Coordinates of C-alpha atoms in Angstrom, one line a residue:
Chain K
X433 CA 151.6 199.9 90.1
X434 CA 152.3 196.9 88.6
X435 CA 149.6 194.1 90.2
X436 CA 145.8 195.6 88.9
X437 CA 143.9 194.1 92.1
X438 CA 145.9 196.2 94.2
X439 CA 145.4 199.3 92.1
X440 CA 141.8 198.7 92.2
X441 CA 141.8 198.2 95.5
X442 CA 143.5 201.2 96.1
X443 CA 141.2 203.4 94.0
X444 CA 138.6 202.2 95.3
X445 CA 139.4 203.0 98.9
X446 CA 141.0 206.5 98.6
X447 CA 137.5 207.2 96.3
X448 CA 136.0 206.3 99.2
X449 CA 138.6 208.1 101.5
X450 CA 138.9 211.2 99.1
X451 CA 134.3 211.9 98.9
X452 CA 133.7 211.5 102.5
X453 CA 135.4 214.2 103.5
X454 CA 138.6 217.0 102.9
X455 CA 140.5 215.2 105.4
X456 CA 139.9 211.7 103.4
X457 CA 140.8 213.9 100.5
X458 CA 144.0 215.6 101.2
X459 CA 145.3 212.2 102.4
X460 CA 143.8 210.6 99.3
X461 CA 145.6 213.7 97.4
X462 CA 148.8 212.9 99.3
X463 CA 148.8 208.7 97.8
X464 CA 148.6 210.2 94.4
X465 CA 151.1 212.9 94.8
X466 CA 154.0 210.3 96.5
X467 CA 152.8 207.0 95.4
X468 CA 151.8 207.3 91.7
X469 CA 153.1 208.1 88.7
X470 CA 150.7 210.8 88.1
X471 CA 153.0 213.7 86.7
X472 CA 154.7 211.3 84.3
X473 CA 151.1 209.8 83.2
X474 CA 149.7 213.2 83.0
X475 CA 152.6 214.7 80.4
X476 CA 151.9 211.5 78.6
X477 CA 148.5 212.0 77.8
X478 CA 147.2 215.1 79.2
X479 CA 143.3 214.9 77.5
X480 CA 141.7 213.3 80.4
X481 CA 142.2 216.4 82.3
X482 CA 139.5 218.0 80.6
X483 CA 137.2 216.0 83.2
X484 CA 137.7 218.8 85.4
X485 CA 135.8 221.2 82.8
X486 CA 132.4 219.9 84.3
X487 CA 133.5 220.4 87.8
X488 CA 134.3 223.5 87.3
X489 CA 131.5 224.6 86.2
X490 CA 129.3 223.1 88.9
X491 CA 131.5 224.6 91.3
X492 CA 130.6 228.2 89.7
X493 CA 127.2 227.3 89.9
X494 CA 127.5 225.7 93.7
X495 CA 129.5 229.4 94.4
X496 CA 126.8 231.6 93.1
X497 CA 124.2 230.2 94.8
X498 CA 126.0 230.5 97.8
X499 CA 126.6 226.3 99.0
X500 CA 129.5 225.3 99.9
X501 CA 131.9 224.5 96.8
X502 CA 135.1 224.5 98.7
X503 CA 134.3 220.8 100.1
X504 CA 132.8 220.3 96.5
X505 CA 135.9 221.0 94.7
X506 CA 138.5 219.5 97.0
X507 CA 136.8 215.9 97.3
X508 CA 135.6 215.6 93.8
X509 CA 139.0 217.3 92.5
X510 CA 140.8 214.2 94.1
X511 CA 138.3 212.1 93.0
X512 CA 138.7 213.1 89.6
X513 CA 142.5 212.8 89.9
X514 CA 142.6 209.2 91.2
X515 CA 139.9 208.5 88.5
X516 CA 142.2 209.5 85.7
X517 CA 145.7 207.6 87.5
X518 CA 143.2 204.7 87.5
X519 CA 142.8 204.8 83.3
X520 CA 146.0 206.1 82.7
X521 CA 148.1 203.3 84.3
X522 CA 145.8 200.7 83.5
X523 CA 147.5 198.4 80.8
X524 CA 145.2 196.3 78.0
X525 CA 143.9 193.2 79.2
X526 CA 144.0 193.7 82.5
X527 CA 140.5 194.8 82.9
X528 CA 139.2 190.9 81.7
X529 CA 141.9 189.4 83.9
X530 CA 140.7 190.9 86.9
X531 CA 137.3 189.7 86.1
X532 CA 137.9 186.5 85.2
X533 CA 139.9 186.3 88.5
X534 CA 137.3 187.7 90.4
X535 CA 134.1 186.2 89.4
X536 CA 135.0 183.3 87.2
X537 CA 135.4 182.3 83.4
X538 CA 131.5 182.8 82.4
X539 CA 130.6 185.5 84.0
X540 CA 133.7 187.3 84.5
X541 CA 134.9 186.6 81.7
X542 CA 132.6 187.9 80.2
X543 CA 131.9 191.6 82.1
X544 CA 135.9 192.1 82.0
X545 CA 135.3 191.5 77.4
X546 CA 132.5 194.2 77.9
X547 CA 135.2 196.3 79.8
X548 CA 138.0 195.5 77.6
X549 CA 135.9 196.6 74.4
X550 CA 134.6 199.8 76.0
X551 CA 138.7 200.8 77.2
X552 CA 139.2 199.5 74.3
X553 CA 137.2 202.2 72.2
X554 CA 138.2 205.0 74.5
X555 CA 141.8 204.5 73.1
X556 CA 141.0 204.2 69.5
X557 CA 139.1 207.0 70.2
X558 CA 142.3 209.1 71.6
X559 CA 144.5 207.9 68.6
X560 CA 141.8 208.9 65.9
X561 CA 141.1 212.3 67.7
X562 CA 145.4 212.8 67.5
X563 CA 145.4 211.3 63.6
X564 CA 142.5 213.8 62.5
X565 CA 144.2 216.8 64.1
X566 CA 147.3 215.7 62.4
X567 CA 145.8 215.2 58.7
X568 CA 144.5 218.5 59.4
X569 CA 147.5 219.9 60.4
X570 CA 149.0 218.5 57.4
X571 CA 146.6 219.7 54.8
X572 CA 146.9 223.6 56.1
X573 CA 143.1 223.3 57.5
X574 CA 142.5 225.1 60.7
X575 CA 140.6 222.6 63.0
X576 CA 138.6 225.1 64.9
X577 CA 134.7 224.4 65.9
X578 CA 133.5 224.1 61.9
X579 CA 136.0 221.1 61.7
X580 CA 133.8 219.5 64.6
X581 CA 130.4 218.3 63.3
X582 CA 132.7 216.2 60.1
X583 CA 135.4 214.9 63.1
X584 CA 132.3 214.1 65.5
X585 CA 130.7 212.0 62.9
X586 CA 133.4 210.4 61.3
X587 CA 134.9 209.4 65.2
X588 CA 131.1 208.0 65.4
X589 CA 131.6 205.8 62.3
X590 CA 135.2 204.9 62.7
X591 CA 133.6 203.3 66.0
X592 CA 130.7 201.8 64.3
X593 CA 133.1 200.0 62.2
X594 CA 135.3 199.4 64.9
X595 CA 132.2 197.4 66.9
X596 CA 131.6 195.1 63.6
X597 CA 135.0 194.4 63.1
X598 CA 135.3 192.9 67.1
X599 CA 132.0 191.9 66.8
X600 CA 133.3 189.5 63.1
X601 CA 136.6 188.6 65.3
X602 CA 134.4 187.1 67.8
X603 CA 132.0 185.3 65.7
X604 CA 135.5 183.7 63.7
X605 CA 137.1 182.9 66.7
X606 CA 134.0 180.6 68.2
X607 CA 133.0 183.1 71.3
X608 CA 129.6 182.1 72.6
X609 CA 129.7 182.6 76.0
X610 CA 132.9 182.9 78.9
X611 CA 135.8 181.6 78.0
X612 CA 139.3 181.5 79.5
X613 CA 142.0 184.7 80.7
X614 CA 145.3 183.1 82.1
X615 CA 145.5 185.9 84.8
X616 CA 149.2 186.2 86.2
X617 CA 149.7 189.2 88.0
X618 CA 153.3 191.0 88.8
X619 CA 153.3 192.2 92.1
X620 CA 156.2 194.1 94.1
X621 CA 157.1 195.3 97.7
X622 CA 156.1 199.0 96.4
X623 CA 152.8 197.9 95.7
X624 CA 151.8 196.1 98.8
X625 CA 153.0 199.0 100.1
X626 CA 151.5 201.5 98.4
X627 CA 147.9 199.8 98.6
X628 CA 148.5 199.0 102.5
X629 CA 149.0 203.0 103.0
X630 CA 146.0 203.5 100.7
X631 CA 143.6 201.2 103.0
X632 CA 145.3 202.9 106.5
X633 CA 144.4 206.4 104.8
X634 CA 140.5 205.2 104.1
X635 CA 140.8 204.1 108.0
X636 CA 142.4 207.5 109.1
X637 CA 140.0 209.6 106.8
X638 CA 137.0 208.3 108.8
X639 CA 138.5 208.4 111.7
X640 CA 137.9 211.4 113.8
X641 CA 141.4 213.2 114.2
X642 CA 141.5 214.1 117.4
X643 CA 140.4 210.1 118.6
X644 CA 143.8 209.1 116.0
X645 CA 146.1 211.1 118.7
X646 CA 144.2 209.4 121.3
X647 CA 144.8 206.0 120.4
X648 CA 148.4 206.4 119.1
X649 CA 149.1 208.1 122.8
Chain H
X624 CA 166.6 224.2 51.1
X625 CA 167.8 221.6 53.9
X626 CA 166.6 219.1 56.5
X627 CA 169.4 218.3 59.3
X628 CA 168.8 215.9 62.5
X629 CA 171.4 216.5 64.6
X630 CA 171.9 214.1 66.8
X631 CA 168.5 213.4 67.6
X632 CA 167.2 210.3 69.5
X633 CA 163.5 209.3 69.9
X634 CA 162.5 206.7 73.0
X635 CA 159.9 204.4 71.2
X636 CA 158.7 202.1 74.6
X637 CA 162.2 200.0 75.2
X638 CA 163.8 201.2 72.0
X639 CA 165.8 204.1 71.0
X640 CA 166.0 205.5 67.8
X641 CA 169.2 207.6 66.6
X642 CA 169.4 210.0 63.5
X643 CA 172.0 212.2 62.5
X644 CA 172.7 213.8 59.1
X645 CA 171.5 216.3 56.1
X646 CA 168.5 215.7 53.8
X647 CA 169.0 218.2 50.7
X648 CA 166.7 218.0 47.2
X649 CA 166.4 215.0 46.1
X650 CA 165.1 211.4 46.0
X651 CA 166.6 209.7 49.6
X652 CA 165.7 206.2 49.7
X653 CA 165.2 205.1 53.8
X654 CA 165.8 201.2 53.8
X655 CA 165.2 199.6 57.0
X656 CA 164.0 196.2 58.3
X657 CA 160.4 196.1 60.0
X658 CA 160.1 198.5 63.3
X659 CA 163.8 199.5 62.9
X660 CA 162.3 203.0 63.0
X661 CA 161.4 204.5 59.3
X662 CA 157.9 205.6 60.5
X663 CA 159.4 207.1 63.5
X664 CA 162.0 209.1 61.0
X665 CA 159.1 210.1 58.8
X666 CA 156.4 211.6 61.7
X667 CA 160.1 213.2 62.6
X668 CA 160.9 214.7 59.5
X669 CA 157.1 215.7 59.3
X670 CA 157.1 217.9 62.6
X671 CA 154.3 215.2 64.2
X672 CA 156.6 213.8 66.4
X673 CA 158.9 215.3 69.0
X674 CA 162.2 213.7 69.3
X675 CA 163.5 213.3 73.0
X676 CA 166.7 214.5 72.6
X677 CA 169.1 216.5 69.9
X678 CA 167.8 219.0 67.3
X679 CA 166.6 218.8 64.0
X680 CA 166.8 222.1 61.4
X681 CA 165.1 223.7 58.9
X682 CA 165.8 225.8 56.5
X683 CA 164.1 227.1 53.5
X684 CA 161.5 224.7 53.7
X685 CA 158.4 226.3 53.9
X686 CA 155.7 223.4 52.9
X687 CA 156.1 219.9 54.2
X688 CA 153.9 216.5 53.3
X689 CA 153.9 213.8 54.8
X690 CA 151.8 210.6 52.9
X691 CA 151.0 208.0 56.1
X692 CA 151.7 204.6 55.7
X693 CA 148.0 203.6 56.9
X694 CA 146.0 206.0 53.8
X695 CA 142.8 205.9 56.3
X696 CA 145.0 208.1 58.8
X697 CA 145.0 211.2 56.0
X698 CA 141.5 211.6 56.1
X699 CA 139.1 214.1 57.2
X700 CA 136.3 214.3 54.3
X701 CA 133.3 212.4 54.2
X702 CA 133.4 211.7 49.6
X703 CA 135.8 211.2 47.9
X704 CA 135.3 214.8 45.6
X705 CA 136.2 216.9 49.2
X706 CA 138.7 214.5 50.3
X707 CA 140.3 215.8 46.6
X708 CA 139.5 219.5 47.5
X709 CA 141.2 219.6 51.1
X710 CA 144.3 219.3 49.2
X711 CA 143.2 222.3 47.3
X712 CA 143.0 220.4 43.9
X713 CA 140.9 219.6 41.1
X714 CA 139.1 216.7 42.0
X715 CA 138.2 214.9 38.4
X716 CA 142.0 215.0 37.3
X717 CA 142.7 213.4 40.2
X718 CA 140.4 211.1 40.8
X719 CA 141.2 210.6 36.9
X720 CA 145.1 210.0 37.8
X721 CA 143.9 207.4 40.7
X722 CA 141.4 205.6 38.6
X723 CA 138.5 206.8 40.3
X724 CA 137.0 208.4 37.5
X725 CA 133.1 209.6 38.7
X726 CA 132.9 208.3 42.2
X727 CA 133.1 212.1 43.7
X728 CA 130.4 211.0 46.2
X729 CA 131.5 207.8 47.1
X730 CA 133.1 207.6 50.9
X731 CA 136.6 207.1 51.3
X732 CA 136.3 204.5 53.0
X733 CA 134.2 202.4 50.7
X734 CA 137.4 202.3 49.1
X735 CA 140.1 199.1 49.1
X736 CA 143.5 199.9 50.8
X737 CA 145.0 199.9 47.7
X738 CA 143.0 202.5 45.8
X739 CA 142.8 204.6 49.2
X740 CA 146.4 204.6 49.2
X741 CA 146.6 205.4 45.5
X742 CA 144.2 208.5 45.8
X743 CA 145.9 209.5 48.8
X744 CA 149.4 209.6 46.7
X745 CA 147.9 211.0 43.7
X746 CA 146.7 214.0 45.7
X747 CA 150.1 214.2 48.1
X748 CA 152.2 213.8 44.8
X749 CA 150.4 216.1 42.5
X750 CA 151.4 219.2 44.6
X751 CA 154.9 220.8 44.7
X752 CA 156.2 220.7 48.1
X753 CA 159.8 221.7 49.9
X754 CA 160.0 219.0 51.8
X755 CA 157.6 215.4 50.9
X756 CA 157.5 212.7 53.2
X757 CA 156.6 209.2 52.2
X758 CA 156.4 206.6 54.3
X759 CA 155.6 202.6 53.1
X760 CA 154.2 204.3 49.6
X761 CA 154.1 200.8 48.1
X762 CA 152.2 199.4 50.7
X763 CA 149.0 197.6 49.2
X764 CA 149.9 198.4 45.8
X765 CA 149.7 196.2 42.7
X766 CA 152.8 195.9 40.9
X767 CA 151.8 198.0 37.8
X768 CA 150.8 200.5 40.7
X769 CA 154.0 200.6 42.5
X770 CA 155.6 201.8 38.8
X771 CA 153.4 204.4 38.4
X772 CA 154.2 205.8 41.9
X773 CA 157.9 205.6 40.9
X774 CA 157.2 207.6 38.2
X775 CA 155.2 210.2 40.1
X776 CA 158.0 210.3 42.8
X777 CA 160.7 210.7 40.1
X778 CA 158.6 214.0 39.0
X779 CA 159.7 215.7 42.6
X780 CA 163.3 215.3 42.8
X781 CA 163.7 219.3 43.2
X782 CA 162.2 219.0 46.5
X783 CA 163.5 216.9 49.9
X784 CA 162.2 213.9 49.2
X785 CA 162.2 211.2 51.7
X786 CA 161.0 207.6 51.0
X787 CA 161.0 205.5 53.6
X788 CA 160.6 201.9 52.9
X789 CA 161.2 197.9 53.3
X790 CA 160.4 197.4 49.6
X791 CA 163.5 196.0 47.4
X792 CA 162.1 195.6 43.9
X793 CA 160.1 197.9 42.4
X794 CA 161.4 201.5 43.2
X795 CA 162.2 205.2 42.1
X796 CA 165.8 206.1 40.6
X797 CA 166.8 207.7 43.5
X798 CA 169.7 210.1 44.9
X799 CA 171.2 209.4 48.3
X800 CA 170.9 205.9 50.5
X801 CA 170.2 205.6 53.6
X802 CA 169.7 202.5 56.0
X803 CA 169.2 201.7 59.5
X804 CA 171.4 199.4 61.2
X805 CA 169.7 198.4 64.1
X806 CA 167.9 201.1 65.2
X807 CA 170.3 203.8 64.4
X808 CA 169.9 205.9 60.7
X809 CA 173.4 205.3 58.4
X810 CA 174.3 207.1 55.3
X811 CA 175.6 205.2 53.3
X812 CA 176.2 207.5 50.7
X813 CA 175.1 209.0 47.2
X814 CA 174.0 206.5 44.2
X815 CA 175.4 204.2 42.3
X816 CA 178.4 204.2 44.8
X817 CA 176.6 203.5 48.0
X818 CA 174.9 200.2 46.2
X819 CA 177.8 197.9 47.1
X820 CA 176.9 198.5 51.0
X821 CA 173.4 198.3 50.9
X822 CA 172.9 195.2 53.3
X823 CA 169.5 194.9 52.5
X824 CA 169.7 195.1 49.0
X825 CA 167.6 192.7 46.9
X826 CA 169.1 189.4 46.0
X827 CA 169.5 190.1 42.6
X828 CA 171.5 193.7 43.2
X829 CA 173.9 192.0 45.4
X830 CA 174.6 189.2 43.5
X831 CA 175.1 191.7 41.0
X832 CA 177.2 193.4 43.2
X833 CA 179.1 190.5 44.1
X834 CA 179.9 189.6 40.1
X835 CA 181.3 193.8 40.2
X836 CA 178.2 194.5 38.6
X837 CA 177.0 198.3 39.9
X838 CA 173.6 199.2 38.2
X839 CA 173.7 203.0 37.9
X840 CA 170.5 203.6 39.7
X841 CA 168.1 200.7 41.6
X842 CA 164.7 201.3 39.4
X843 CA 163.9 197.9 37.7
X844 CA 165.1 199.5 34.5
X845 CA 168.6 200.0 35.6
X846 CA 168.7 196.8 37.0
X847 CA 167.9 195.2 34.1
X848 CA 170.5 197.0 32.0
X849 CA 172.9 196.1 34.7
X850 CA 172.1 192.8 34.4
X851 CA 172.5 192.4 30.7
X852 CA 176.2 193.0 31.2
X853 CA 176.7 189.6 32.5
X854 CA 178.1 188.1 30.0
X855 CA 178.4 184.1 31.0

């Protein structure tokens, strides 16, 4: 999707769509099997999957006391997958143009620099993770769970760093407070589309069924 | 011992990168303008990167190095004594040969760029490996620095060596040339005859060139030699 407001708004609604119910959720499931680009994203960088790993375990723990972690799964499976189409296609910058569209050059600006930095450090964070593994796999050294207390900390420092650096760039390029994000956004056909069936889905997911084939009749 | 890319093309965003021929031991010089693709040949080479279409071969190489162009990247000790070590080597010669003489503790990254990527070669260039990989080695370096990494690249010429590069002065005697035009890798052959079509040759090696000048090799030595011949 090529316009972020839309793709926000669309999250946002099939979230919505997708926890309140399975129904919500398979439909919700549906937009991001037939109107994403999920399976290309997800070959791309395939990492964020590892959100599931806490799900499944609460569902284990949801199964052996007995609740009900079918509903559990489904909805917050879905959740989780429009979550992670939501970073994946999301493009630099777009985050603090949104903002600033949204609420203003002060105070927009402002949350969507906060937002910017903290996307920001999640993909420095990706690229150092894949550079360690490769030095590692350069210099012979298996990178197995003793490898993980010297990567942790030096992934901590390399961030440290990172947030003075940003935090210099500012200070040299005069930011105080707000400023300016010339937001033009690229829209298409497909993503009015796209968004309009996201919104009709939210509708339809808390709509009760059987009233739908009422009304259409 | 031999390193083949058979027709294999890498997608980098909008751009696609083309490589086709056979590395064998020696010094092969990769010339290319900035982002033609010479890091992209080197993660290659290096098995870091998997190229979208074609195949590359192997065979007999056994160990393969590749030095980054960004020294940081190499990392994964916290001093500077067991960055040394995870190479498996003897950390005051080392330190010794990179002119870090007694700052085992120190953290890498208390270092300059420049003395980073000098440690960083010093320990990539002071084992013997099939195939080396060394891409931008002259980045950050001082000009006496840059010498003494031609020399330590000279040392290796039994293995694949591949030196991928925008620098035009200060370089190794090397074997083979190649360049990429555009985005696609050309041989253009083995030295001193490919020199004539190196387009981006120094200034002073083409005019040399141009005058029917060929410097047997393109170290600073040779081309000073080759320049003594002019007679008027």
């Amino acid at each position: 999707m090529q316009d972020p407001r839309l793709r926000l708004l669309s999250v946002v609604v099939l979230s919505i769509a997708a926890f309140s119910g399975i129904f919500g959720a398979v439909l919700a499931f549906l937009w991001w099997l037939f109107c994403s680009e999920r399976p290309i994203l997800l070959k791309r960088s395939w990492w964020p999957t590892f959100a599931f790993l806490p799900l499944a375990l609460v569902t284990i723990a949801l199964w052996v006391t007995g609740e009900d972690w079918f509903s559990y799964v489904v909805r917050l499976g879905v959740v989780l997958l429009i979550a992670i189409y939501a970073y994946q296609d999301q493009k630099p910058g777009e985050f603090i143009k949104i903002c600033a569209w949204a609420f203003g050059p002060k105070r927009g600006f402002d949350m969507g620099l906060a937002g910017e930095m903290g996307f920001g450090s999640i993909r420095f964070l990706e690229d150092e993770v894949r550079r360690v593994r490769q030095a590692f796999l350069l210099k012979g050294i298996p990178s197995g769970t003793r490898s993980i207390l010297p990567i942790s900390a030096g992934l901590v420092f390399a961030l440290l760093r990172r947030a003075e650096e940003q935090a210099d760039l500012l200070l040299v390029r005069g930011y105080e407070r707000g400023g300016i994000a010339c937001a033009k956004f690229p829209s298409s056909r497909m993503d009015v589309f796209a968004s309009g069936i996201a919104v009709f889905f939210l509708i339809l997911g808390f709509l009760p069924v059987r009233e739908f084939f009422i009304l259409i009749q | 011992m031999e390193l083949a890319f058979e027709g294999v093309n890498i997608r980098r965003g909008s751009i696609d990168i083309r490589i086709s021929g056979r590395f064998v031991p020696g010094i092969h010089l990769v010339s290319g303008m900035v982002g033609s693709g010479k890091s992209t040949i080197a993660a290659v080479a290096a098995g870091l990167l998997a190229p979208t279409g074609g195949h590359i071969k192997k065979s007999g190489v056994n160990t393969t190095m590749l030095s980054f162009q960004f020294p940081e990247w190499a990392l994964t000790e916290k001093t500077l004594g067991e960055e040394v070590s995870s190479y498996g080597l003897e950390v005051a010669g080392i330190l010794a040969r990179a002119g870090l003489s007694g700052r085992e503790g120190d953290d890498p990254l208390s270092l300059s760029r420049g003395e980073l990527k000098k440690l960083n070669l010093a320990c990539v260039l002071a084992k013997a490996w099939d195939l080396l990989v060394l891409d931008e080695p002259f980045g950050a370096l001082d000009c006496e620095g840059k010498r003494e990494v031609c020399r330590w690249i000279e040392s290796k010429r039994s293995s694949i060596v591949i030196l991928c590069t925008h620098e035009q002065h200060i370089l190794p005697r090397i074997d083979a040339l190649w360049e990429f035009q555009g985005h696609q890798l050309v041989f253009r052959g083995l030295v001193p005859g490919a020199l004539a079509d190196w387009t981006l040759a120094a200034p002073g090696l083409k005019a040399l060139v141009a005058r029917g000048i060929i410097p047997a090799n393109i170290s600073e030595r040779d081309l000073r030699e080759a320049a003594c011949r002019i007679r008027d």
